[in-house]
Short mmCIF file of C-alpha atoms in Angstrom, two decimals:
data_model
loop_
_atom_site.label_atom_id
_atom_site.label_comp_id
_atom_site.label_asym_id
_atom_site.label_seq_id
_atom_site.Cartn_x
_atom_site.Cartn_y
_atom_site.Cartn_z
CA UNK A 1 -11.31 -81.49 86.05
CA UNK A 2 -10.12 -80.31 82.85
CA UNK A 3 -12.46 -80.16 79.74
CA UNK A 4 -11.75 -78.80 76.42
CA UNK A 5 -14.95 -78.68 74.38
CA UNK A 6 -14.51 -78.51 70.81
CA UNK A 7 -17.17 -77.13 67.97
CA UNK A 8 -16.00 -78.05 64.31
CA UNK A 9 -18.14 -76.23 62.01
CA UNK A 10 -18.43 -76.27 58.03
CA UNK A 11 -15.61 -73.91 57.77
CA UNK A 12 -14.52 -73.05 61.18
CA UNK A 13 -13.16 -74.05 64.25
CA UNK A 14 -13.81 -73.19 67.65
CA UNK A 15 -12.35 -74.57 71.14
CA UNK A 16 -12.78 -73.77 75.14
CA UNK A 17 -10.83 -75.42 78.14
CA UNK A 18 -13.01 -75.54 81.07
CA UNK A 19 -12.20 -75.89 84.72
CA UNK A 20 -15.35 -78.01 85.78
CA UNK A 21 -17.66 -77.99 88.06
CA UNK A 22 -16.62 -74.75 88.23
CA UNK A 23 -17.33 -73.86 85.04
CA UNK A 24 -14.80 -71.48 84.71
CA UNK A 25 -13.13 -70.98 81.38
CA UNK A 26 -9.50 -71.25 81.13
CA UNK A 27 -8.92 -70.12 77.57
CA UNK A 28 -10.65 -69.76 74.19
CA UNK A 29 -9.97 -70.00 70.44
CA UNK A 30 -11.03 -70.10 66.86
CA UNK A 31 -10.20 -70.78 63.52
CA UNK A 32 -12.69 -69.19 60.85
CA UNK A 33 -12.58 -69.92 57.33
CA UNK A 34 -10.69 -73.19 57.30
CA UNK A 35 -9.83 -74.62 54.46
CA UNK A 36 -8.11 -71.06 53.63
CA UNK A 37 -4.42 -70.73 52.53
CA UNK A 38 -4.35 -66.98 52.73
CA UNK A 39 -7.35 -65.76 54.71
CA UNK A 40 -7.91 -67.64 57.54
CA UNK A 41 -8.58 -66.34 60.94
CA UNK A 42 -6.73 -67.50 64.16
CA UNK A 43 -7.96 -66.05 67.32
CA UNK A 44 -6.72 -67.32 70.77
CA UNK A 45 -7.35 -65.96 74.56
CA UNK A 46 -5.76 -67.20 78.02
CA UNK A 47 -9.00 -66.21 80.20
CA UNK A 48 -6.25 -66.01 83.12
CA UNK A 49 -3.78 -63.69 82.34
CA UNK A 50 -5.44 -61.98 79.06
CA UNK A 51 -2.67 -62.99 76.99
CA UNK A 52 -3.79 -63.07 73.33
CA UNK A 53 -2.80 -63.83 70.11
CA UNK A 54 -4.35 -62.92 67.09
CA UNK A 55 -3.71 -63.82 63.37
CA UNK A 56 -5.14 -62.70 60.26
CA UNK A 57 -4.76 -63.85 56.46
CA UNK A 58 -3.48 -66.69 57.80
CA UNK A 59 -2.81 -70.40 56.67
CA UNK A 60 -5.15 -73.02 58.19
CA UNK A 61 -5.78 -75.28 55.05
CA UNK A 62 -7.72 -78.21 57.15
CA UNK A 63 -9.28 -79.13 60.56
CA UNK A 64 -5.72 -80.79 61.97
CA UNK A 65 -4.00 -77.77 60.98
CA UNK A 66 -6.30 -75.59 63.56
CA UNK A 67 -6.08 -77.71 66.37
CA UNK A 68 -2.77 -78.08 66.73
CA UNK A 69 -2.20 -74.39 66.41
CA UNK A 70 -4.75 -73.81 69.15
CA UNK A 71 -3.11 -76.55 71.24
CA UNK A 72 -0.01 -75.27 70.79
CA UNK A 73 -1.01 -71.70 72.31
CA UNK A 74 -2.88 -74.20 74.99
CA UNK A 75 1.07 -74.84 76.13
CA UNK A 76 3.10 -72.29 74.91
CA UNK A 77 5.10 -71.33 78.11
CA UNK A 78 3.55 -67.45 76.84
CA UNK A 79 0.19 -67.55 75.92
CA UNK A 80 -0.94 -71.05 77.88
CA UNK A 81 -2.94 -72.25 80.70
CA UNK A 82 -1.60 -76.03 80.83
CA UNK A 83 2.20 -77.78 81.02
CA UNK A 84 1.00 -80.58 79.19
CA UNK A 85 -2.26 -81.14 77.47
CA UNK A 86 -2.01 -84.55 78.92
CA UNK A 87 -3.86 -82.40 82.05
CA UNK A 88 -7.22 -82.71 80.11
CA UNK A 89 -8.94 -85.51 81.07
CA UNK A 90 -11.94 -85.09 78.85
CA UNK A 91 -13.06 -83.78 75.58
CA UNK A 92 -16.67 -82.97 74.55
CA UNK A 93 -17.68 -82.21 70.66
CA UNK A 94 -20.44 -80.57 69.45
CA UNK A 95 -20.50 -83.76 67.19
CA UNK A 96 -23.33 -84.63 64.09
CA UNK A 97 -24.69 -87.41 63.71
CA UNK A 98 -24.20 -91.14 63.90
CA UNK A 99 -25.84 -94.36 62.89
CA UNK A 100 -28.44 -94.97 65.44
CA UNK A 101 -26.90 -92.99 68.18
CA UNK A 102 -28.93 -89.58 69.24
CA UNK A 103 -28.06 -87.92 72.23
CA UNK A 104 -24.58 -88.28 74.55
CA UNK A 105 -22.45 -91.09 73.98
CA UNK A 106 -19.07 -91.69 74.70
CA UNK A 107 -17.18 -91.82 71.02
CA UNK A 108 -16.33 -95.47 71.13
CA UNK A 109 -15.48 -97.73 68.07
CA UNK A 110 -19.33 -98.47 67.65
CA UNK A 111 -20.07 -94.75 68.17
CA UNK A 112 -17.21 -93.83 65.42
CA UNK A 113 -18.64 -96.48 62.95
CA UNK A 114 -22.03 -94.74 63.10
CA UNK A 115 -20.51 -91.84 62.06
CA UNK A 116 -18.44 -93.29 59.29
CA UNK A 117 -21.60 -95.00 57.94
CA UNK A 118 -23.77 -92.05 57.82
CA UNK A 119 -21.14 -90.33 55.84
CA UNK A 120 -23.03 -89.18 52.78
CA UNK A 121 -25.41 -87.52 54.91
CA UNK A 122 -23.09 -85.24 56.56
CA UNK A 123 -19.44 -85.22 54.80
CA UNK A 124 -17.48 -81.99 55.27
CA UNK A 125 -19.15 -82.13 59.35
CA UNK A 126 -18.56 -85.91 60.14
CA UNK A 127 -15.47 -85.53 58.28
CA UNK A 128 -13.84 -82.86 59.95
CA UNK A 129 -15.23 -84.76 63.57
CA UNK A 130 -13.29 -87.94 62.51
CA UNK A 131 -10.57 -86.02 61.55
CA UNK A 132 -10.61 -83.69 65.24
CA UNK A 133 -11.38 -87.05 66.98
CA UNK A 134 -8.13 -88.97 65.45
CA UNK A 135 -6.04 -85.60 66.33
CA UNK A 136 -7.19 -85.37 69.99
CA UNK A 137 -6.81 -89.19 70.34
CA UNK A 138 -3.33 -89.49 69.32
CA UNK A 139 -2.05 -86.55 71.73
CA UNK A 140 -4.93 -87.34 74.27
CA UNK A 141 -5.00 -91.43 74.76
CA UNK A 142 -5.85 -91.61 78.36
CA UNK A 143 -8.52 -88.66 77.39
CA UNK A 144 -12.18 -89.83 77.62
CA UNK A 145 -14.26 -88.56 74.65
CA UNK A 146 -17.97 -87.36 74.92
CA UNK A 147 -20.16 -86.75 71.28
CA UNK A 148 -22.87 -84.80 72.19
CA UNK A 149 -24.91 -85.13 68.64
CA UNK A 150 -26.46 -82.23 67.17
CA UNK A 151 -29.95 -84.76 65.89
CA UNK A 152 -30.41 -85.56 69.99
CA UNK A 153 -32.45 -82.10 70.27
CA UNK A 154 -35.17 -82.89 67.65
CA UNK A 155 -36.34 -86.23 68.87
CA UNK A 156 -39.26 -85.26 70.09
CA UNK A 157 -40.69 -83.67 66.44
CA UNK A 158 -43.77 -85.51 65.70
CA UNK A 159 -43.50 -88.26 63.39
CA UNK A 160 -45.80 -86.94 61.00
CA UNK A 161 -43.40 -83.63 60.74
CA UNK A 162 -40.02 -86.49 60.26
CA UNK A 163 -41.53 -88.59 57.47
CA UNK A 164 -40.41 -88.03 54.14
CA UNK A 165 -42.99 -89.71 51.08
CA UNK A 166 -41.00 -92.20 50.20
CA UNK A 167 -41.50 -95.75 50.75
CA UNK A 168 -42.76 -96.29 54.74
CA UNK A 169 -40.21 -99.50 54.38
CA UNK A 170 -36.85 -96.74 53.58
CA UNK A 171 -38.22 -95.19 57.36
CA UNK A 172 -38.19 -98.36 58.74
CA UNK A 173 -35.07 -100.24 57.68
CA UNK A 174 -32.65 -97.10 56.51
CA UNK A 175 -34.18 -94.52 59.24
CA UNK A 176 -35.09 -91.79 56.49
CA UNK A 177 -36.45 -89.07 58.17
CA UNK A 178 -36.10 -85.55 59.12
CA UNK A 179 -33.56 -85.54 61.50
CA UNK A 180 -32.67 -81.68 62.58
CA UNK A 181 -29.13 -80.29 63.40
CA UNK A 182 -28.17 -77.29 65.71
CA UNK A 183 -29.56 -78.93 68.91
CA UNK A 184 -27.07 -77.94 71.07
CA UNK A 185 -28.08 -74.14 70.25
CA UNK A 186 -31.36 -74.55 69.88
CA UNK A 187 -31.32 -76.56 73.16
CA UNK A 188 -29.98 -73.47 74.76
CA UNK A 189 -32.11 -71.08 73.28
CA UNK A 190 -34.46 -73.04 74.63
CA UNK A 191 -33.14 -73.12 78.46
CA UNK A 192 -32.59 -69.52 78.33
CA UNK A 193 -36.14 -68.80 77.00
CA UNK A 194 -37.17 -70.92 79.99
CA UNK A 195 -35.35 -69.19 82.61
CA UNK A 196 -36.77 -65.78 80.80
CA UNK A 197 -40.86 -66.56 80.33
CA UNK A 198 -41.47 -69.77 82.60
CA UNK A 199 -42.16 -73.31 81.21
CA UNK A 200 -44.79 -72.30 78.52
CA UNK A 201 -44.43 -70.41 75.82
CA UNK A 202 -43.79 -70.49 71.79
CA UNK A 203 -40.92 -69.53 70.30
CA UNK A 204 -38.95 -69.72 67.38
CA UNK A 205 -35.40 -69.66 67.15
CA UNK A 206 -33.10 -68.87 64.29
CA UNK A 207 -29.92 -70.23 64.12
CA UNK A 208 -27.69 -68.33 61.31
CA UNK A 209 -24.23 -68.54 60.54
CA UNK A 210 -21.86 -70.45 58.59
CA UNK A 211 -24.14 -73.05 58.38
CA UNK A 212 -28.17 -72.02 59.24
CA UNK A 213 -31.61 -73.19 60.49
CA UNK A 214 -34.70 -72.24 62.36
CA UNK A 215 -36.54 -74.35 65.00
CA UNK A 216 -40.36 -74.11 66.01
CA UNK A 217 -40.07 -74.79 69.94
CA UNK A 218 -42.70 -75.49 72.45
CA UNK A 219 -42.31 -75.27 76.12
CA UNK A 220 -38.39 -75.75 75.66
CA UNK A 221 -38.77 -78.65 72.88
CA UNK A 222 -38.30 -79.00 69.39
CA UNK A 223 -41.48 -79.33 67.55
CA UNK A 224 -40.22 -78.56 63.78
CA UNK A 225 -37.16 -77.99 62.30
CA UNK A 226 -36.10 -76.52 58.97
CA UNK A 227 -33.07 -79.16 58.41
CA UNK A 228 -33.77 -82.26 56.64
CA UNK A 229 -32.19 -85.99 57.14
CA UNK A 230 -29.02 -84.30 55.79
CA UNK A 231 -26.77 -81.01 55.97
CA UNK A 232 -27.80 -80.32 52.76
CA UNK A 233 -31.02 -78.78 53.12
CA UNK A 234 -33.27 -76.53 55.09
CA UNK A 235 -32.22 -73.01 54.61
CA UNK A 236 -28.98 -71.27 51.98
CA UNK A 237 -25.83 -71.78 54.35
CA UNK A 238 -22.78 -69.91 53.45
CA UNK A 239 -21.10 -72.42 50.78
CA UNK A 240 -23.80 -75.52 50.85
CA UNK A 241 -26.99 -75.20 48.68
CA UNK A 242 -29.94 -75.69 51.07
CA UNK A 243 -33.32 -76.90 49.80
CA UNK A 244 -33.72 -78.12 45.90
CA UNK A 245 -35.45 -80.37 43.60
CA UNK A 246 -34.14 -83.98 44.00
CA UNK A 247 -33.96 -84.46 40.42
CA UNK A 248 -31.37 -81.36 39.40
CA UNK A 249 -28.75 -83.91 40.25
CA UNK A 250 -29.50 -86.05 37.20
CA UNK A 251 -30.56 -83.01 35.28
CA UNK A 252 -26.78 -81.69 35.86
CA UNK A 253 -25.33 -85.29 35.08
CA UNK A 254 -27.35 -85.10 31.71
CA UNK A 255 -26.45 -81.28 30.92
CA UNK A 256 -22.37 -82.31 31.07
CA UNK A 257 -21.37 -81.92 34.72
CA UNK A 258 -19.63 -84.49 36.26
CA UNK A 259 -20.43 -85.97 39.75
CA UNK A 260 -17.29 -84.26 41.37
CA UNK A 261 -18.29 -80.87 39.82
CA UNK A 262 -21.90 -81.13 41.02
CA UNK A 263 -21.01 -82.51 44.82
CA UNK A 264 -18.55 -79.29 44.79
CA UNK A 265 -21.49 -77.36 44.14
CA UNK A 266 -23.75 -78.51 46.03
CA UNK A 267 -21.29 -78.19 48.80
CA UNK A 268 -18.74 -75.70 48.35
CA UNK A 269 -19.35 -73.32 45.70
CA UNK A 270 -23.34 -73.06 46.27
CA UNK A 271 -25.18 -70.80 49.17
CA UNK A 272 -24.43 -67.39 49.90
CA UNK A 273 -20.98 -67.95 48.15
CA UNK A 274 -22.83 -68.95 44.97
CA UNK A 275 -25.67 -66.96 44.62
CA UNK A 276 -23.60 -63.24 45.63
CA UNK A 277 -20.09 -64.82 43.74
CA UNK A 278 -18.79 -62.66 46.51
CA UNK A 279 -18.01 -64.59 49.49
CA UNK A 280 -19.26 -66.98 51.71
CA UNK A 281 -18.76 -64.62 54.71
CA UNK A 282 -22.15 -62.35 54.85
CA UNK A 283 -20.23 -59.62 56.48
CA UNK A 284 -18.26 -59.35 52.84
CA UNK A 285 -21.55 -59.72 51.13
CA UNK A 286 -23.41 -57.22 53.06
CA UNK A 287 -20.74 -54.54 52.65
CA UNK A 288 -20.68 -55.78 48.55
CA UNK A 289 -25.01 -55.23 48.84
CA UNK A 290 -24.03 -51.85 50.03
CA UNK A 291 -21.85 -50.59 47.25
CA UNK A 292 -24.55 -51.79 44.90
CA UNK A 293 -23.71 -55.40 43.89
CA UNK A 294 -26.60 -56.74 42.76
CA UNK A 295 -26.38 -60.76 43.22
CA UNK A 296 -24.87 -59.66 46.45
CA UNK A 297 -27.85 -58.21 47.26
CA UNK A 298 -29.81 -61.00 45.68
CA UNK A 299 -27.96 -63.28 48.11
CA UNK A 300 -29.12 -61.38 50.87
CA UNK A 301 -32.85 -61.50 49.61
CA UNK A 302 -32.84 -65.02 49.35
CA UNK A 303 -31.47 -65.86 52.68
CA UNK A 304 -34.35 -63.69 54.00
CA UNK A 305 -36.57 -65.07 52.07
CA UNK A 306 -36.14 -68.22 53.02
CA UNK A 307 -35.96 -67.37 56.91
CA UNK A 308 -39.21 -65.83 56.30
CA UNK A 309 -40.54 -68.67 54.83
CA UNK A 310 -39.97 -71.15 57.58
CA UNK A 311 -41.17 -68.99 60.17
CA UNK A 312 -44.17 -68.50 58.67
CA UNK A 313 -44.93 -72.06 58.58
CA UNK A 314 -43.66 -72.62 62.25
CA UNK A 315 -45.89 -69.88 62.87
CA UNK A 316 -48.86 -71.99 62.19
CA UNK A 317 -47.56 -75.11 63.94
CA UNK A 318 -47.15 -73.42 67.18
CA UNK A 319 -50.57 -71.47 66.64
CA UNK A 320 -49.12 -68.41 67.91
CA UNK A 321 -45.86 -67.36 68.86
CA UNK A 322 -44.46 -65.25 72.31
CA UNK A 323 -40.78 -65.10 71.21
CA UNK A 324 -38.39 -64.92 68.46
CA UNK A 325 -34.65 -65.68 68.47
CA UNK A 326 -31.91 -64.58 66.37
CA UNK A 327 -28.43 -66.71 67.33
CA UNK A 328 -25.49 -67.35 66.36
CA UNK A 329 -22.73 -65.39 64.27
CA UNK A 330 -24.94 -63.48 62.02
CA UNK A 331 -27.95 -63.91 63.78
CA UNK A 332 -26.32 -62.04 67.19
CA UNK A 333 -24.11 -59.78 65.34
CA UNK A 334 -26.01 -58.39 61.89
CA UNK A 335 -28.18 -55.93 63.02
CA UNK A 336 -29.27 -55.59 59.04
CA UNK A 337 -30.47 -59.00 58.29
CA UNK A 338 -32.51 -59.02 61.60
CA UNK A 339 -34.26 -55.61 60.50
CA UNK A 340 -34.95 -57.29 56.53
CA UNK A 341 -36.87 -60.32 58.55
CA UNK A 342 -38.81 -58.87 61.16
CA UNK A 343 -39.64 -56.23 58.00
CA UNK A 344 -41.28 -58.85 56.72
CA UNK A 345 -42.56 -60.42 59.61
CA UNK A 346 -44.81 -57.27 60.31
CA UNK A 347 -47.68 -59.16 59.23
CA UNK A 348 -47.20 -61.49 62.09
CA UNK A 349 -47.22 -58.52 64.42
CA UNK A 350 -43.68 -58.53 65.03
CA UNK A 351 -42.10 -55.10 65.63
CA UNK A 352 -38.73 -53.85 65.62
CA UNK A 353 -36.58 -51.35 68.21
CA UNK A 354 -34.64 -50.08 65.34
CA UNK A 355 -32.46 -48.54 67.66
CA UNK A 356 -31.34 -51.45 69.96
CA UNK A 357 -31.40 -53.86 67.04
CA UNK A 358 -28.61 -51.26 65.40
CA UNK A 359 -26.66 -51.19 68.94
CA UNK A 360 -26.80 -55.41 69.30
CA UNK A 361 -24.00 -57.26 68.62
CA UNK A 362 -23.07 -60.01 70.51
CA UNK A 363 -25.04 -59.73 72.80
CA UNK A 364 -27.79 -60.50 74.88
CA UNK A 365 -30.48 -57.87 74.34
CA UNK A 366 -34.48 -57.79 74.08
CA UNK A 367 -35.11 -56.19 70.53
CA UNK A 368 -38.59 -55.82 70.68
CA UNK A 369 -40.55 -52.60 69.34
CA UNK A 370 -43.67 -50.75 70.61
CA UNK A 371 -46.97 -52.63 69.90
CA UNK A 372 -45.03 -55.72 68.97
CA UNK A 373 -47.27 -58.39 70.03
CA UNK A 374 -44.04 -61.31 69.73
CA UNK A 375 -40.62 -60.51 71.77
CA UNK A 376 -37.47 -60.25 69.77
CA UNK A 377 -34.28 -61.00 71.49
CA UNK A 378 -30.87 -61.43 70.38
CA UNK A 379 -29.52 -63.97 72.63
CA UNK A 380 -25.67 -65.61 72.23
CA UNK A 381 -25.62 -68.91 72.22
CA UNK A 382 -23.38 -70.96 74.64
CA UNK A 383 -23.33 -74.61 73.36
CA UNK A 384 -20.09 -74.88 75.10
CA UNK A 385 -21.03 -74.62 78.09
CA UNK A 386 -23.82 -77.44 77.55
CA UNK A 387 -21.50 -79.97 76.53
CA UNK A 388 -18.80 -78.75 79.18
CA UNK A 389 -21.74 -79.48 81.87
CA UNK A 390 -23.03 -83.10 79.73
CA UNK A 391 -19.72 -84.10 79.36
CA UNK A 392 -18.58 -83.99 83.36
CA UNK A 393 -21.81 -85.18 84.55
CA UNK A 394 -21.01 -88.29 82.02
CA UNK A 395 -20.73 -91.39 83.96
CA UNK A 396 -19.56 -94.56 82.29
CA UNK A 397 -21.88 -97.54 82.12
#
């Protein structure tokens, strides 16, 4: 059976076909900073025959725009793996949330709704699912459609870690709580920490890329989360603000700004992008940092900062700790901000191989330093190959 698994992140794009059960991987691709006319990055592989194409500075203004280029390569009689894409029977996204739907469900009308309703709480994601959904449906329609939600991971956070104080009712009839993101890489992080220490043990595991978060797990479940009920929270991510006072949205309305101006910052001009005025990308920001830019290297500080900050307090939930993570695109491949965090995480007894940590990127490696009294490991994270595996064992009711 053919599955093509499909991740649509804040500003990027990235797609596998799978040949399941065997789990083999056909091809690969990616779009990175979408919503770029000039500086986009197209990046495709056929796993077969090792035919690749590779663009830079390109145009990939939206979502649509980067899936049919990537489906395109997926049958170009050069570069593809498929005569049709009618061949793929099934499509699994690494989707967000949806109105009263956690876990694996099959993107139906009802399923679609939810995530229409819950707009607000996750625009530029939900928005760019719909969008990747309608795509895939219209060249696809036989094609059965698997949302594996990104909230299903963090159900089992204790309520009195979920609640918000507000009104008891707003919990009750509108659902507001803390309701965690990343679970299909923490979930993995957590399955690979099993396989690596057993079915007990502590761990935290930091999730940091274009869009960030850390997770407090316990014996391979989510225990506490730094994401709120929305995207817009937790940690900086690379364009969207993170944690802030409630009331600077009314403060901005009464200062002049106009709701479109303070949505867009919120959104799209705050994070890393804001604070450095550099770039959203940390690998820009970094190199900035290092030619003495100072609110690029401000930028930098904060992220840590904040890292720090929830790890600490994790830290104390899980009484202990046996193993910390770094994942994902800056957390597997910058070598520099895992060497600022576990600096400051020396108090904690964490300790550093300065010399692997420099040689790690990409992949998986144990980091950890003489006398450290927590593991460090850099470990990759596969959420593709989760929802590959979910979405062929799905069975229709």
């Amino acid at each position: 059976m053919k599955i093509l698994v499909c991740n649509v992140g804040s500003t990027s794009l990235k797609f596998k076909l799978y040949d399941m059960p065997a789990c083999t991987v056909l091809s690969q691709g990616k779009a990175e900073r979408v919503g770029s006319l000039d500086d986009a990055i197209f990046q495709y592989e056929n796993l077969q025959t090792g035919s690749l194409v590779n663009e830079e500075k390109a145009a990939i203004p939206d979502y649509k725009a980067g899936i049919r280029r990537y489906l395109d390569c997926l049958t170009d009689p050069q570069t593809g793996v498929l005569s049709s894409v009618s061949q793929i029977e099934r499509v699994g996204y690494k989707t967000t949330l949806s109105k009263n739907h956690f876990g694996d469900h099959e993107l139906t009308d009802e399923v679609i709704e939810g995530m229409r309703a819950w707009l607000p709480l996750a625009t530029l994601h939900n928005t760019g699912y719909l969008q990747a959904i309608g795509v895939m449906r219209e060249v696809l329609p036989d094609a059965i459609f698997l949302g594996c939600f990104e909230t299903g991971f963090h159900r089992d956070i204790p309520l009195e870690r979920r609640l918000y104080g507000v009104p008891y009712e707003w919990y009750e009839r509108y659902g507001v709580q803390r309701l965690g993101y990343h679970s299909a890489s923490h979930g993995y992080i957590a399955d690979v920490l099993g396989e690596i220490g057993g079915g007990s043990y502590r761990a935290i595991s930091c999730h940091l890329g274009g869009s960030s978060s850390v997770c407090a797990i316990q014996d391979g479940k989510s225990i506490d989360t730094s994401f709120g009920m929305s995207l817009q929270s937790g940690l900086i991510h690379a364009a969207r603000v993170g944690d802030m006072d409630c009331d600077l949205y009314e403060f901005l309305r009464h200062e002049g700004l106009s709701d479109a101006q303070i949505h867009e910052g919120f959104e799209k001009k705050g994070g890393l992008l804001g604070i450095s005025g550099v770039s959203s990308d940390l690998r820009y920001i970094e190199t900035a940092a290092k030619d003495g830019n100072e609110r690029a290297r401000l930028a930098i500080e904060v992220f840590v900062s904040g890292i720090v900050h929830y790890i600490g307090s994790f830290y104390m939930d899980l009484g202990g700790l046996d193993y910390l993570v770094f994942t994902a695109g800056i957390g597997e491949n910058s070598d520099f901000l895992r060497r600022r965090v576990c600096e400051k995480l020396g108090v904690l007894g964490v300790v550093l191989d300065n010399a692997k940590n420099e040689a790690c990127h990409g992949t998986l490696l144990e980091l950890t330093g003489q006398d450290s009294k927590v593991r460090v490991f850099a470990i990759p994270t596969n959420e593709e190959l989760g929802i590959a595996r979910r979405t062929y064992d799905y069975v229709r009711p």
